[in-house]
Every structure is written in structure tokens, then in C-alpha cells.
C-alpha positions in Angstrom: 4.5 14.3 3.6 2.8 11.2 2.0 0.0 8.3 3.5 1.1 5.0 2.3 -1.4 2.7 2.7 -0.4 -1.0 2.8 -2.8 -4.0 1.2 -1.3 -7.5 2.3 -2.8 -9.7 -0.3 -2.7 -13.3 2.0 -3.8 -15.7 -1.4 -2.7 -16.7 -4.3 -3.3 -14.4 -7.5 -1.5 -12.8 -10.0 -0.2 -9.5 -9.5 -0.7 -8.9 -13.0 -5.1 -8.6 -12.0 -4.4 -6.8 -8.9 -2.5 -4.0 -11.0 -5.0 -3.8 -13.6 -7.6 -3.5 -11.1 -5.5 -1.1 -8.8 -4.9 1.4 -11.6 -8.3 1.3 -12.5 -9.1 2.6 -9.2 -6.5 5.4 -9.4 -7.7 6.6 -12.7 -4.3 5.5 -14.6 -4.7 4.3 -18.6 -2.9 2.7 -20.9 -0.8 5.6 -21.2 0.2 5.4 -17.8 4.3 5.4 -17.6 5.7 2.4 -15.0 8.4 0.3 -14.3 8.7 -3.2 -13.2 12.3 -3.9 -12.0 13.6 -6.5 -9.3 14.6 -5.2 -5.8 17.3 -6.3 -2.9 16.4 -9.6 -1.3 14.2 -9.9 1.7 14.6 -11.9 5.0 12.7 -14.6 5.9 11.4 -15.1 9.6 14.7 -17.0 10.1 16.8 -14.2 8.7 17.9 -15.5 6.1 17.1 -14.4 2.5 14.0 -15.5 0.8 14.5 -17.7 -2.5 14.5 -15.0 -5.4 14.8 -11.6 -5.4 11.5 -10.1 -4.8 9.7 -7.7 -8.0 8.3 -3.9 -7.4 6.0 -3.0 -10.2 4.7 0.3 -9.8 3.8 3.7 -11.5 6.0 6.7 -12.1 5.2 10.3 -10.4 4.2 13.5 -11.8 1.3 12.1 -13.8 -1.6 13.3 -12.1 -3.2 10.3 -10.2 -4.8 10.6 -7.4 -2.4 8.0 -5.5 0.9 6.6 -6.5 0.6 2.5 -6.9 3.7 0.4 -6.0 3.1 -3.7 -5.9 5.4 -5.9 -4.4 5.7 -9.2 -5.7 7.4 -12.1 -6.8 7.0 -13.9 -10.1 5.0 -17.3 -9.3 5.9 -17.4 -5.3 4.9 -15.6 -2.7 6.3 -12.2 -1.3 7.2 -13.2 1.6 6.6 -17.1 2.4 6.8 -17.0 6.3 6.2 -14.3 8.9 9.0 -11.5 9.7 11.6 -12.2 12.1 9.5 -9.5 14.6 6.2 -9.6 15.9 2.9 -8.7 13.5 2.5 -5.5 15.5 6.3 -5.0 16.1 8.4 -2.7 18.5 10.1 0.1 16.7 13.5 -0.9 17.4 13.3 -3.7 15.2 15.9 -3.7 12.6 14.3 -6.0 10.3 13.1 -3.6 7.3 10.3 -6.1 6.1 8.6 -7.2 9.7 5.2 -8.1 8.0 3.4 -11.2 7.9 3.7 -13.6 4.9 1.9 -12.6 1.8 1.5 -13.2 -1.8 1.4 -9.6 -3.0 2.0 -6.1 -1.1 0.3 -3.3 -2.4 1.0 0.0 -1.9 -1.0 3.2 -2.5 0.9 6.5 -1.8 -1.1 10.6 -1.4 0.1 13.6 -0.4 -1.7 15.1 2.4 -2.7 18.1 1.0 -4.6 15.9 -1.6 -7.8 17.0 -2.4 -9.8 15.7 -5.3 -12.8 16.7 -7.3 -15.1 15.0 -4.9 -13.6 17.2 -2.0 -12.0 13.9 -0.6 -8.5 14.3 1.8 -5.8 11.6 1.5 -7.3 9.7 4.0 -10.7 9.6 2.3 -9.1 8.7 -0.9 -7.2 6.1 0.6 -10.5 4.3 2.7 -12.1 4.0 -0.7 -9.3 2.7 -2.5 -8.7 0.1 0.0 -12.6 -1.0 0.6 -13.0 -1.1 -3.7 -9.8 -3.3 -3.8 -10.8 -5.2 -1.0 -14.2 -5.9 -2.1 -12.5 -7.2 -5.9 -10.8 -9.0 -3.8 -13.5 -11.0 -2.0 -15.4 -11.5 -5.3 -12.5 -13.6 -6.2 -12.1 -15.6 -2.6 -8.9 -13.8 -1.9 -7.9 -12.9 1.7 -6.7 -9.7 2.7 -5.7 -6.9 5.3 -4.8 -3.5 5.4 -2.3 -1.2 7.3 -3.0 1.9 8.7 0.0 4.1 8.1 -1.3 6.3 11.3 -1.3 3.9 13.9 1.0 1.3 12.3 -2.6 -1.4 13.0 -2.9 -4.4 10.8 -6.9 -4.5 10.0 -8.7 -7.1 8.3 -12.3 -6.4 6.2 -13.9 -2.6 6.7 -14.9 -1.5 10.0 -12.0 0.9 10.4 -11.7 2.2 7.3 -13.1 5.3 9.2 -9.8 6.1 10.5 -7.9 6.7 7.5 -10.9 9.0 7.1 -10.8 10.7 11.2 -6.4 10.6 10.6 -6.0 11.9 7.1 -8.5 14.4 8.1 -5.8 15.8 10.9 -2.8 15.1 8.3 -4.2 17.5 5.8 -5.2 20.3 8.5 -1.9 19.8 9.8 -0.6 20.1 6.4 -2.4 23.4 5.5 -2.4 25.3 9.0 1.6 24.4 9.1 3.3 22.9 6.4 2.0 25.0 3.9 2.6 28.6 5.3 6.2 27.5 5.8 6.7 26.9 2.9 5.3 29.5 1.9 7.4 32.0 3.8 10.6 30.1 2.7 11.0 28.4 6.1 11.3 24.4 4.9 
């Protein structure tokens, strides 16, 4: 089990600085292996496709990092020019697969919940620091932004509740070493 945690990049900028900046976060170098590959078109809020097909650039596993980075983009437009077909904060039921306001970039940054770094932080720790240094790189450059929660599914703009990634991850890695962990352990997953 993973936290994804969702930065919707509102203005204009190259994805090109937000990766730079992202991997700097997650300790990647210049070694760091990554592909940058086009992906299947996305509705607009009309449903119909959006001009181009949109870009994922994003790092490969098994290389250590502390988070997996995955960006969503599209070369010299935005992601996703209008909102989704379905509400911000949209039922469950909804079939489109890419119900999120319109953005410029989507970034993504991905930890297992039994995460624990040298620090002692959890996923969720990890993942409130991540956000609040990309989100203050960000501001410095006058770019808007907001941030999903991945536990409650709540769009969040600025850093007042970062703490619940904290309070969640906190239960998603207890839940991951009280359960998870001893059944795998005894062969039972």
C-alpha cells in the first residue's frame, strides 16, 4: 500500500523547473533513471478529448528515494484546460478517470506506508514536507497551487492541513505494521 499525494500546479511554468526542484526534494541525482513518454488522452469537462495527448515524466522504482515522482504535463499547454466533467470534490461513482480541476502540471509523489526514513519520519510526514517545500518554491515564483489528500480525497490550498497527512500516514503505517506486515510474514497475502 502506497500514499500518493497530488500537487495541482494552477499557473503557468515549465514542468522542466518543477522536476528539477521535485527531485531535489526526494534526494534523486543526476544518476537518477526516468522516463518521459506520452500517455492516453484525457477528457475535457465536455467529454471530449483535450487537444494533444497529455506527457508523464517521472522516475523509475527500486532506486532508493524516499518517494516515487511522477509529473503530468503537457508540452507548452496546460494539463487539463477546463474543469472535469464531475464536481471538484466528486461522488465516487463517477466514471470520469481525470475529475480534477484544470491545471498546468500534476505532480505526483508516491511512499510506501511502511516508510520510515533516517529522521524517523512515516509516509505521511514525508509527504507534508515534500508538499509544504514544493509549495513554498512555488510561491517564490508567484505560482498558485493545491494539494490532495489521498486519505480523505480533500482538495487543500496553502499549509494549514498539512497536519493530516502527518495524524493519517501516522494510522497507515501502524496499520501497516500491526497487520500488513505479520501477514506477510506468516505467508497469508
Amino acid at each position: 500500500m502506497t500514499l500518493n499525494t497530488s500537487v495541482y500546479v494552477l499557473d503557468e511554468i515549465n514542468y522542466k523547473y518543477v522536476w528539477v526542484r521535485a527531485n531535489q526534494l526526494i534526494g534523486a541525482t543526476e544518476a537518477t533513471r526516468f522516463r518521459n513518454e506520452q500517455v492516453k488522452t484525457w477528457q475535457n469537462g465536455e467529454g471530449k478529448p483535450e487537444p494533444g495527448n497529455a506527457w508523464s515524466i517521472g522516475n523509475n522504482a527500486g532506486q532508493g528515494l524516499c518517494a516515487l515522482l511522477d509529473i503530468h504535463y503537457r508540452p507548452d499547454a496546460p494539463l487539463r484546460a477546463k474543469d472535469g466533467g464531475c464536481e471538484w470534490y466528486c461522488d465516487p461513482d463517477c466514471e470520469d478517470e481525470h475529475r480534477s480541476r484544470a491545471c498546468w502540471l500534476e505532480v505526483s509523489f508516491d511512499t510506501g506506508y511502511g516508510h520510515r526514513d533516517q529522521q524517523g519520519r512515516g509516509c505521511g510526514d514525508l509527504h507534508a514536507s515534500l508538499v509544504a517545500d514544493l509549495g513554498k518554491w512555488l510561491d517564490e515564483r508567484g505560482v498558485r497551487w493545491l494539494w490532495e489528500n489521498e486519505f480523505t480525497g480533500e482538495i487543500h490550498s496553502g499549509y494549514e492541513r498539512l497536519i493530516d497527512l502527518c495524524t493519517s500516514g501516522f494510522e497507515a503505517t501502524a496499520w501497516f505494521r500491526s497487520t500488513v506486515l505479520p501477514a506477510i510474514e506468516n505467508g497469508g497475502v
